[in-house]
Amino acid sequence: MRHNKKFNHLSRKKGHREALLSNMAISLIMHKRIFTTVAKAKALRVFAEPIITRCKKDDMANRRLVFSYLQNKDAVKELFGPIADKVAARPGGYLRILKTGHRLGDNAEVCMIEFVDFNENMLEAAGEKKAKATRRSRSKKAAAPAAEAPAAETPAAEAPAAE
């Protein structure tokens, strides 16, 4: 029976799929961003997010558990070092998938998967973002200066005439 087996098998057997996801997770941790197909990126997000959550609490048990998935000392050091510092305050959603189009050879849908806290360009853009003015708020702002403007001009116009 196939009960509760809804994850994407990626046309691979279990060992090959686990090796693929482990290698992709190592590359993602080391480079902070990788380009892959959308199906692999979605499978990688499901695989990597619990591992990243483990790095928030730095103890031997979590390090050993993460190492059992990744099998790479450098990736584990990177994960429990700079990445853990950046994601400490975030309750989840550590990875972002941005679709980039289709691959030339086989027309596969390609995307970029990256850490949310490591893209400096998007962090700057989010900080500079202004609130959009709605039609309702513009009409109130436009009406308020128009009402104040004639009152301000009247004393100014009388002052030069008095001199």
Short mmCIF file of N, CA and C in Angstrom, two decimals:
data_model
loop_
_atom_site.label_atom_id
_atom_site.label_comp_id
_atom_site.label_asym_id
_atom_site.label_seq_id
_atom_site.Cartn_x
_atom_site.Cartn_y
_atom_site.Cartn_z
N MET A 1 0.84 -1.19 0.00
CA MET A 1 0.00 0.00 0.00
C MET A 1 0.88 1.24 0.00
N ARG A 2 0.39 2.31 -0.66
CA ARG A 2 1.16 3.54 -0.78
C ARG A 2 0.67 4.60 0.20
N HIS A 3 0.15 4.23 1.32
CA HIS A 3 -0.38 5.23 2.24
C HIS A 3 0.73 6.13 2.75
N ASN A 4 0.48 7.42 2.74
CA ASN A 4 1.39 8.43 3.30
C ASN A 4 2.76 8.44 2.61
N LYS A 5 2.79 8.22 1.30
CA LYS A 5 4.03 8.26 0.54
C LYS A 5 3.86 9.27 -0.59
N LYS A 6 3.61 10.52 -0.22
CA LYS A 6 3.29 11.52 -1.22
C LYS A 6 4.48 12.37 -1.65
N PHE A 7 5.67 12.15 -1.09
CA PHE A 7 6.81 12.98 -1.48
C PHE A 7 7.28 12.61 -2.89
N ASN A 8 8.00 13.51 -3.51
CA ASN A 8 8.47 13.30 -4.87
C ASN A 8 9.66 12.35 -4.86
N HIS A 9 9.55 11.27 -5.62
CA HIS A 9 10.62 10.27 -5.66
C HIS A 9 11.72 10.64 -6.65
N LEU A 10 11.50 11.66 -7.47
CA LEU A 10 12.49 12.19 -8.41
C LEU A 10 13.02 11.12 -9.37
N SER A 11 12.23 10.12 -9.67
CA SER A 11 12.61 9.03 -10.60
C SER A 11 13.90 8.34 -10.19
N ARG A 12 14.10 8.17 -8.89
CA ARG A 12 15.32 7.53 -8.37
C ARG A 12 14.94 6.56 -7.27
N LYS A 13 15.81 5.60 -7.04
CA LYS A 13 15.63 4.69 -5.91
C LYS A 13 16.02 5.41 -4.62
N LYS A 14 15.73 4.83 -3.50
CA LYS A 14 15.90 5.49 -2.20
C LYS A 14 17.35 5.93 -1.95
N GLY A 15 18.30 5.08 -2.18
CA GLY A 15 19.69 5.42 -1.93
C GLY A 15 20.18 6.55 -2.82
N HIS A 16 19.81 6.48 -4.08
CA HIS A 16 20.23 7.53 -5.03
C HIS A 16 19.58 8.87 -4.67
N ARG A 17 18.31 8.83 -4.29
CA ARG A 17 17.59 10.05 -3.93
C ARG A 17 18.19 10.69 -2.68
N GLU A 18 18.51 9.88 -1.67
CA GLU A 18 19.11 10.41 -0.45
C GLU A 18 20.49 11.00 -0.71
N ALA A 19 21.27 10.34 -1.57
CA ALA A 19 22.59 10.87 -1.91
C ALA A 19 22.47 12.19 -2.67
N LEU A 20 21.51 12.25 -3.59
CA LEU A 20 21.29 13.48 -4.35
C LEU A 20 20.92 14.63 -3.43
N LEU A 21 19.96 14.40 -2.53
CA LEU A 21 19.52 15.47 -1.63
C LEU A 21 20.62 15.87 -0.65
N SER A 22 21.39 14.92 -0.19
CA SER A 22 22.49 15.22 0.71
C SER A 22 23.54 16.08 0.02
N ASN A 23 23.92 15.71 -1.20
CA ASN A 23 24.91 16.49 -1.95
C ASN A 23 24.40 17.88 -2.29
N MET A 24 23.11 17.98 -2.63
CA MET A 24 22.55 19.30 -2.93
C MET A 24 22.50 20.15 -1.67
N ALA A 25 22.18 19.55 -0.53
CA ALA A 25 22.14 20.30 0.73
C ALA A 25 23.53 20.80 1.10
N ILE A 26 24.57 19.98 0.88
CA ILE A 26 25.94 20.40 1.16
C ILE A 26 26.31 21.58 0.27
N SER A 27 25.98 21.50 -1.02
CA SER A 27 26.28 22.60 -1.95
C SER A 27 25.54 23.87 -1.56
N LEU A 28 24.29 23.71 -1.14
CA LEU A 28 23.50 24.87 -0.73
C LEU A 28 24.11 25.52 0.52
N ILE A 29 24.53 24.73 1.47
CA ILE A 29 25.11 25.27 2.70
C ILE A 29 26.43 25.97 2.42
N MET A 30 27.25 25.37 1.55
CA MET A 30 28.56 25.95 1.28
C MET A 30 28.48 27.20 0.40
N HIS A 31 27.56 27.22 -0.57
CA HIS A 31 27.49 28.33 -1.53
C HIS A 31 26.35 29.30 -1.26
N LYS A 32 25.44 28.97 -0.38
CA LYS A 32 24.28 29.79 0.02
C LYS A 32 23.22 29.92 -1.06
N ARG A 33 23.50 29.43 -2.29
CA ARG A 33 22.54 29.55 -3.39
C ARG A 33 22.95 28.56 -4.47
N ILE A 34 21.99 27.80 -4.99
CA ILE A 34 22.28 26.90 -6.11
C ILE A 34 21.15 26.98 -7.12
N PHE A 35 21.45 26.60 -8.35
CA PHE A 35 20.47 26.56 -9.43
C PHE A 35 20.16 25.10 -9.74
N THR A 36 18.88 24.77 -9.80
CA THR A 36 18.46 23.39 -10.06
C THR A 36 17.03 23.42 -10.61
N THR A 37 16.46 22.24 -10.84
CA THR A 37 15.09 22.19 -11.33
C THR A 37 14.13 22.45 -10.16
N VAL A 38 12.93 22.83 -10.49
CA VAL A 38 11.94 23.18 -9.47
C VAL A 38 11.59 21.96 -8.62
N ALA A 39 11.46 20.79 -9.24
CA ALA A 39 11.10 19.58 -8.49
C ALA A 39 12.19 19.24 -7.48
N LYS A 40 13.46 19.32 -7.91
CA LYS A 40 14.55 19.01 -6.98
C LYS A 40 14.64 20.07 -5.88
N ALA A 41 14.38 21.32 -6.22
CA ALA A 41 14.44 22.39 -5.22
C ALA A 41 13.37 22.20 -4.15
N LYS A 42 12.17 21.81 -4.56
CA LYS A 42 11.10 21.59 -3.59
C LYS A 42 11.41 20.39 -2.69
N ALA A 43 11.99 19.34 -3.28
CA ALA A 43 12.39 18.18 -2.48
C ALA A 43 13.54 18.55 -1.54
N LEU A 44 14.46 19.40 -2.02
CA LEU A 44 15.58 19.83 -1.19
C LEU A 44 15.11 20.68 -0.02
N ARG A 45 14.11 21.53 -0.25
CA ARG A 45 13.60 22.36 0.83
C ARG A 45 13.01 21.50 1.95
N VAL A 46 12.26 20.46 1.57
CA VAL A 46 11.69 19.55 2.56
C VAL A 46 12.79 18.81 3.31
N PHE A 47 13.89 18.49 2.62
CA PHE A 47 15.01 17.76 3.23
C PHE A 47 15.84 18.67 4.13
N ALA A 48 16.09 19.91 3.71
CA ALA A 48 17.07 20.77 4.38
C ALA A 48 16.49 21.60 5.53
N GLU A 49 15.24 21.98 5.47
CA GLU A 49 14.70 22.86 6.51
C GLU A 49 14.76 22.23 7.91
N PRO A 50 14.41 20.95 8.11
CA PRO A 50 14.58 20.38 9.45
C PRO A 50 16.04 20.32 9.90
N ILE A 51 16.95 20.13 8.96
CA ILE A 51 18.38 20.12 9.30
C ILE A 51 18.81 21.51 9.77
N ILE A 52 18.33 22.54 9.08
CA ILE A 52 18.67 23.91 9.46
C ILE A 52 18.07 24.25 10.82
N THR A 53 16.87 23.74 11.10
CA THR A 53 16.26 23.97 12.41
C THR A 53 17.10 23.34 13.52
N ARG A 54 17.71 22.20 13.24
CA ARG A 54 18.57 21.53 14.23
C ARG A 54 19.78 22.39 14.60
N CYS A 55 20.26 23.21 13.67
CA CYS A 55 21.49 23.97 13.94
C CYS A 55 21.25 25.12 14.91
N LYS A 56 20.01 25.44 15.24
CA LYS A 56 19.74 26.53 16.18
C LYS A 56 20.24 26.18 17.58
N LYS A 57 20.13 24.90 17.96
CA LYS A 57 20.62 24.46 19.27
C LYS A 57 21.91 23.70 19.04
N ASP A 58 23.03 24.30 19.43
CA ASP A 58 24.34 23.72 19.16
C ASP A 58 24.75 22.80 20.31
N ASP A 59 24.47 21.52 20.15
CA ASP A 59 24.97 20.54 21.10
C ASP A 59 25.45 19.31 20.32
N MET A 60 26.08 18.40 21.00
CA MET A 60 26.70 17.26 20.33
C MET A 60 25.67 16.38 19.64
N ALA A 61 24.51 16.21 20.25
CA ALA A 61 23.49 15.34 19.66
C ALA A 61 23.02 15.91 18.31
N ASN A 62 22.77 17.22 18.26
CA ASN A 62 22.33 17.83 17.00
C ASN A 62 23.42 17.80 15.96
N ARG A 63 24.68 18.03 16.36
CA ARG A 63 25.79 17.96 15.40
C ARG A 63 25.91 16.56 14.81
N ARG A 64 25.78 15.54 15.64
CA ARG A 64 25.88 14.17 15.14
C ARG A 64 24.71 13.81 14.23
N LEU A 65 23.53 14.28 14.57
CA LEU A 65 22.37 14.00 13.74
C LEU A 65 22.49 14.67 12.38
N VAL A 66 22.93 15.93 12.37
CA VAL A 66 23.12 16.65 11.10
C VAL A 66 24.23 15.99 10.29
N PHE A 67 25.30 15.57 10.96
CA PHE A 67 26.39 14.91 10.24
C PHE A 67 25.94 13.59 9.63
N SER A 68 24.99 12.90 10.28
CA SER A 68 24.50 11.64 9.71
C SER A 68 23.76 11.87 8.39
N TYR A 69 23.15 13.05 8.23
CA TYR A 69 22.48 13.38 6.97
C TYR A 69 23.45 13.91 5.93
N LEU A 70 24.40 14.75 6.34
CA LEU A 70 25.24 15.46 5.37
C LEU A 70 26.56 14.76 5.07
N GLN A 71 27.19 14.11 6.06
CA GLN A 71 28.47 13.42 5.87
C GLN A 71 29.57 14.34 5.34
N ASN A 72 29.58 15.60 5.83
CA ASN A 72 30.60 16.56 5.39
C ASN A 72 30.90 17.49 6.57
N LYS A 73 32.14 17.41 7.09
CA LYS A 73 32.50 18.20 8.27
C LYS A 73 32.46 19.69 8.00
N ASP A 74 32.92 20.11 6.82
CA ASP A 74 32.95 21.54 6.49
C ASP A 74 31.53 22.12 6.44
N ALA A 75 30.61 21.35 5.87
CA ALA A 75 29.22 21.82 5.79
C ALA A 75 28.60 21.91 7.18
N VAL A 76 28.93 20.96 8.06
CA VAL A 76 28.39 21.00 9.42
C VAL A 76 28.94 22.20 10.18
N LYS A 77 30.24 22.49 10.01
CA LYS A 77 30.83 23.67 10.65
C LYS A 77 30.18 24.95 10.14
N GLU A 78 29.97 25.04 8.85
CA GLU A 78 29.34 26.22 8.25
C GLU A 78 27.91 26.36 8.75
N LEU A 79 27.20 25.24 8.85
CA LEU A 79 25.80 25.26 9.28
C LEU A 79 25.67 25.70 10.73
N PHE A 80 26.53 25.20 11.61
CA PHE A 80 26.44 25.55 13.02
C PHE A 80 27.16 26.86 13.33
N GLY A 81 27.85 27.44 12.36
CA GLY A 81 28.54 28.72 12.56
C GLY A 81 27.73 29.90 12.05
N PRO A 82 28.10 30.43 10.88
CA PRO A 82 27.43 31.64 10.35
C PRO A 82 25.94 31.46 10.05
N ILE A 83 25.56 30.29 9.56
CA ILE A 83 24.15 30.09 9.20
C ILE A 83 23.29 30.07 10.46
N ALA A 84 23.76 29.41 11.52
CA ALA A 84 22.99 29.36 12.76
C ALA A 84 22.81 30.75 13.36
N ASP A 85 23.81 31.61 13.23
CA ASP A 85 23.69 32.98 13.74
C ASP A 85 22.62 33.76 13.00
N LYS A 86 22.55 33.58 11.68
CA LYS A 86 21.58 34.35 10.87
C LYS A 86 20.16 33.85 11.06
N VAL A 87 19.96 32.54 11.22
CA VAL A 87 18.60 32.01 11.28
C VAL A 87 18.09 31.85 12.71
N ALA A 88 18.84 32.31 13.69
CA ALA A 88 18.47 32.09 15.09
C ALA A 88 17.10 32.68 15.43
N ALA A 89 16.79 33.85 14.90
CA ALA A 89 15.53 34.52 15.24
C ALA A 89 14.38 34.11 14.33
N ARG A 90 14.66 33.42 13.25
CA ARG A 90 13.62 33.07 12.27
C ARG A 90 12.92 31.77 12.69
N PRO A 91 11.58 31.75 12.74
CA PRO A 91 10.88 30.55 13.21
C PRO A 91 10.74 29.46 12.15
N GLY A 92 11.19 29.67 10.95
CA GLY A 92 11.08 28.68 9.88
C GLY A 92 11.17 29.40 8.55
N GLY A 93 11.05 28.68 7.46
CA GLY A 93 11.11 29.30 6.14
C GLY A 93 12.48 29.86 5.85
N TYR A 94 13.51 29.03 5.98
CA TYR A 94 14.88 29.50 5.83
C TYR A 94 15.29 29.59 4.36
N LEU A 95 14.58 28.90 3.48
CA LEU A 95 14.97 28.82 2.08
C LEU A 95 13.93 29.49 1.19
N ARG A 96 14.40 30.05 0.09
CA ARG A 96 13.53 30.74 -0.88
C ARG A 96 13.78 30.10 -2.24
N ILE A 97 12.70 29.84 -2.99
CA ILE A 97 12.80 29.30 -4.34
C ILE A 97 12.32 30.37 -5.30
N LEU A 98 13.20 30.77 -6.23
CA LEU A 98 12.86 31.76 -7.25
C LEU A 98 12.98 31.11 -8.62
N LYS A 99 11.88 31.05 -9.36
CA LYS A 99 11.90 30.42 -10.68
C LYS A 99 12.63 31.33 -11.67
N THR A 100 13.50 30.72 -12.51
CA THR A 100 14.31 31.51 -13.43
C THR A 100 14.02 31.22 -14.89
N GLY A 101 13.09 30.35 -15.18
CA GLY A 101 12.75 30.08 -16.58
C GLY A 101 12.87 28.60 -16.90
N HIS A 102 13.21 28.33 -18.17
CA HIS A 102 13.31 26.95 -18.64
C HIS A 102 14.70 26.70 -19.20
N ARG A 103 15.18 25.48 -19.01
CA ARG A 103 16.51 25.08 -19.49
C ARG A 103 16.46 24.86 -20.99
N LEU A 104 17.53 25.23 -21.68
CA LEU A 104 17.56 25.14 -23.14
C LEU A 104 17.49 23.70 -23.64
N GLY A 105 18.24 22.79 -23.06
CA GLY A 105 18.33 21.44 -23.60
C GLY A 105 17.04 20.65 -23.55
N ASP A 106 16.39 20.61 -22.39
CA ASP A 106 15.20 19.77 -22.23
C ASP A 106 13.96 20.54 -21.79
N ASN A 107 14.05 21.85 -21.74
CA ASN A 107 12.92 22.71 -21.38
C ASN A 107 12.42 22.44 -19.96
N ALA A 108 13.30 21.96 -19.09
CA ALA A 108 12.93 21.73 -17.70
C ALA A 108 12.82 23.08 -16.99
N GLU A 109 11.88 23.19 -16.08
CA GLU A 109 11.69 24.43 -15.33
C GLU A 109 12.81 24.56 -14.30
N VAL A 110 13.60 25.64 -14.40
CA VAL A 110 14.78 25.83 -13.57
C VAL A 110 14.51 26.93 -12.56
N CYS A 111 15.15 26.81 -11.39
CA CYS A 111 14.97 27.81 -10.35
C CYS A 111 16.26 27.98 -9.56
N MET A 112 16.24 28.99 -8.72
CA MET A 112 17.35 29.23 -7.80
C MET A 112 16.80 29.02 -6.40
N ILE A 113 17.50 28.24 -5.59
CA ILE A 113 17.11 28.07 -4.19
C ILE A 113 18.24 28.67 -3.36
N GLU A 114 17.85 29.51 -2.39
CA GLU A 114 18.85 30.22 -1.60
C GLU A 114 18.35 30.42 -0.18
N PHE A 115 19.29 30.77 0.70
CA PHE A 115 18.93 31.12 2.06
C PHE A 115 18.32 32.51 2.06
N VAL A 116 17.24 32.68 2.80
CA VAL A 116 16.54 33.97 2.85
C VAL A 116 17.42 35.04 3.47
N ASP A 117 18.16 34.72 4.51
CA ASP A 117 18.92 35.72 5.25
C ASP A 117 20.27 36.05 4.63
N PHE A 118 20.65 35.40 3.54
CA PHE A 118 21.97 35.64 2.97
C PHE A 118 21.94 36.44 1.68
N ASN A 119 20.78 36.82 1.17
CA ASN A 119 20.71 37.61 -0.05
C ASN A 119 20.68 39.08 0.35
N GLU A 120 21.83 39.75 0.29
CA GLU A 120 21.96 41.14 0.74
C GLU A 120 21.14 42.09 -0.13
N ASN A 121 21.04 41.82 -1.42
CA ASN A 121 20.28 42.71 -2.32
C ASN A 121 18.80 42.74 -1.94
N MET A 122 18.22 41.58 -1.66
CA MET A 122 16.80 41.55 -1.32
C MET A 122 16.56 42.11 0.08
N LEU A 123 17.53 41.95 0.98
CA LEU A 123 17.38 42.51 2.33
C LEU A 123 17.38 44.04 2.27
N GLU A 124 18.24 44.63 1.42
CA GLU A 124 18.27 46.09 1.27
C GLU A 124 16.97 46.59 0.65
N ALA A 125 16.47 45.87 -0.35
CA ALA A 125 15.23 46.27 -1.01
C ALA A 125 14.05 46.20 -0.04
N ALA A 126 14.04 45.22 0.84
CA ALA A 126 12.96 45.10 1.82
C ALA A 126 13.03 46.24 2.83
N GLY A 127 14.23 46.70 3.16
CA GLY A 127 14.38 47.80 4.12
C GLY A 127 13.94 49.13 3.53
N GLU A 128 14.12 49.32 2.22
CA GLU A 128 13.78 50.58 1.57
C GLU A 128 12.33 50.63 1.12
N LYS A 129 11.61 49.55 1.25
CA LYS A 129 10.25 49.46 0.73
C LYS A 129 9.33 50.46 1.43
N LYS A 130 8.62 51.27 0.64
CA LYS A 130 7.67 52.23 1.20
C LYS A 130 6.26 51.64 1.12
N ALA A 131 5.40 52.14 1.96
CA ALA A 131 4.00 51.72 1.92
C ALA A 131 3.33 52.37 0.72
N LYS A 132 2.54 51.59 0.00
CA LYS A 132 1.85 52.14 -1.17
C LYS A 132 0.71 53.02 -0.70
N ALA A 133 0.55 54.14 -1.38
CA ALA A 133 -0.57 55.03 -1.05
C ALA A 133 -1.82 54.51 -1.72
N THR A 134 -2.88 54.41 -0.96
CA THR A 134 -4.13 53.95 -1.54
C THR A 134 -4.90 55.16 -2.04
N ARG A 135 -5.91 54.92 -2.81
CA ARG A 135 -6.70 56.00 -3.36
C ARG A 135 -7.35 56.81 -2.24
N ARG A 136 -7.77 56.11 -1.20
CA ARG A 136 -8.44 56.74 -0.09
C ARG A 136 -7.46 57.68 0.65
N SER A 137 -6.24 57.20 0.89
CA SER A 137 -5.31 58.02 1.66
C SER A 137 -4.80 59.20 0.83
N ARG A 138 -4.71 59.04 -0.49
CA ARG A 138 -4.26 60.15 -1.33
C ARG A 138 -5.28 61.28 -1.33
N SER A 139 -6.56 60.93 -1.40
CA SER A 139 -7.58 61.97 -1.45
C SER A 139 -7.60 62.77 -0.14
N LYS A 140 -7.38 62.10 1.00
CA LYS A 140 -7.34 62.82 2.27
C LYS A 140 -6.12 63.71 2.36
N LYS A 141 -4.97 63.21 1.90
CA LYS A 141 -3.75 64.01 1.95
C LYS A 141 -3.85 65.19 0.99
N ALA A 142 -4.46 64.98 -0.16
CA ALA A 142 -4.58 66.06 -1.14
C ALA A 142 -5.58 67.11 -0.64
N ALA A 143 -6.63 66.70 0.06
CA ALA A 143 -7.64 67.63 0.54
C ALA A 143 -7.10 68.46 1.71
N ALA A 144 -6.30 67.87 2.57
CA ALA A 144 -5.79 68.59 3.74
C ALA A 144 -4.85 69.72 3.35
N PRO A 145 -3.85 69.55 2.48
CA PRO A 145 -3.00 70.68 2.10
C PRO A 145 -3.76 71.74 1.30
N ALA A 146 -4.75 71.32 0.52
CA ALA A 146 -5.52 72.30 -0.25
C ALA A 146 -6.33 73.20 0.68
N ALA A 147 -6.85 72.65 1.77
CA ALA A 147 -7.62 73.44 2.72
C ALA A 147 -6.70 74.38 3.51
N GLU A 148 -5.48 73.94 3.79
CA GLU A 148 -4.55 74.78 4.56
C GLU A 148 -3.90 75.83 3.69
N ALA A 149 -3.73 75.59 2.43
CA ALA A 149 -3.01 76.50 1.55
C ALA A 149 -3.68 77.87 1.43
N PRO A 150 -4.99 78.00 1.20
CA PRO A 150 -5.58 79.34 1.12
C PRO A 150 -5.48 80.11 2.44
N ALA A 151 -5.59 79.42 3.55
CA ALA A 151 -5.50 80.09 4.84
C ALA A 151 -4.08 80.64 5.04
N ALA A 152 -3.08 79.93 4.58
CA ALA A 152 -1.70 80.37 4.73
C ALA A 152 -1.39 81.52 3.78
N GLU A 153 -2.01 81.56 2.62
CA GLU A 153 -1.73 82.61 1.63
C GLU A 153 -2.38 83.94 2.03
N THR A 154 -3.49 83.91 2.70
CA THR A 154 -4.21 85.13 3.04
C THR A 154 -3.40 86.07 3.93
N PRO A 155 -2.80 85.63 5.04
CA PRO A 155 -2.00 86.56 5.84
C PRO A 155 -0.73 87.00 5.10
N ALA A 156 -0.17 86.13 4.30
CA ALA A 156 1.04 86.50 3.56
C ALA A 156 0.73 87.56 2.53
N ALA A 157 -0.45 87.51 1.92
CA ALA A 157 -0.82 88.49 0.90
C ALA A 157 -1.13 89.85 1.58
N GLU A 158 -1.69 89.84 2.77
CA GLU A 158 -2.01 91.10 3.45
C GLU A 158 -0.75 91.78 4.01
N ALA A 159 0.26 90.99 4.40
CA ALA A 159 1.46 91.57 5.00
C ALA A 159 2.20 92.49 4.02
N PRO A 160 2.43 92.16 2.76
CA PRO A 160 3.11 93.11 1.86
C PRO A 160 2.26 94.34 1.57
N ALA A 161 0.92 94.19 1.57
CA ALA A 161 0.07 95.34 1.29
C ALA A 161 0.11 96.33 2.44
N ALA A 162 0.28 95.87 3.67
CA ALA A 162 0.33 96.75 4.83
C ALA A 162 1.61 97.57 4.84
N GLU A 163 2.67 97.09 4.29
CA GLU A 163 3.93 97.81 4.29
C GLU A 163 3.84 98.90 3.30
#
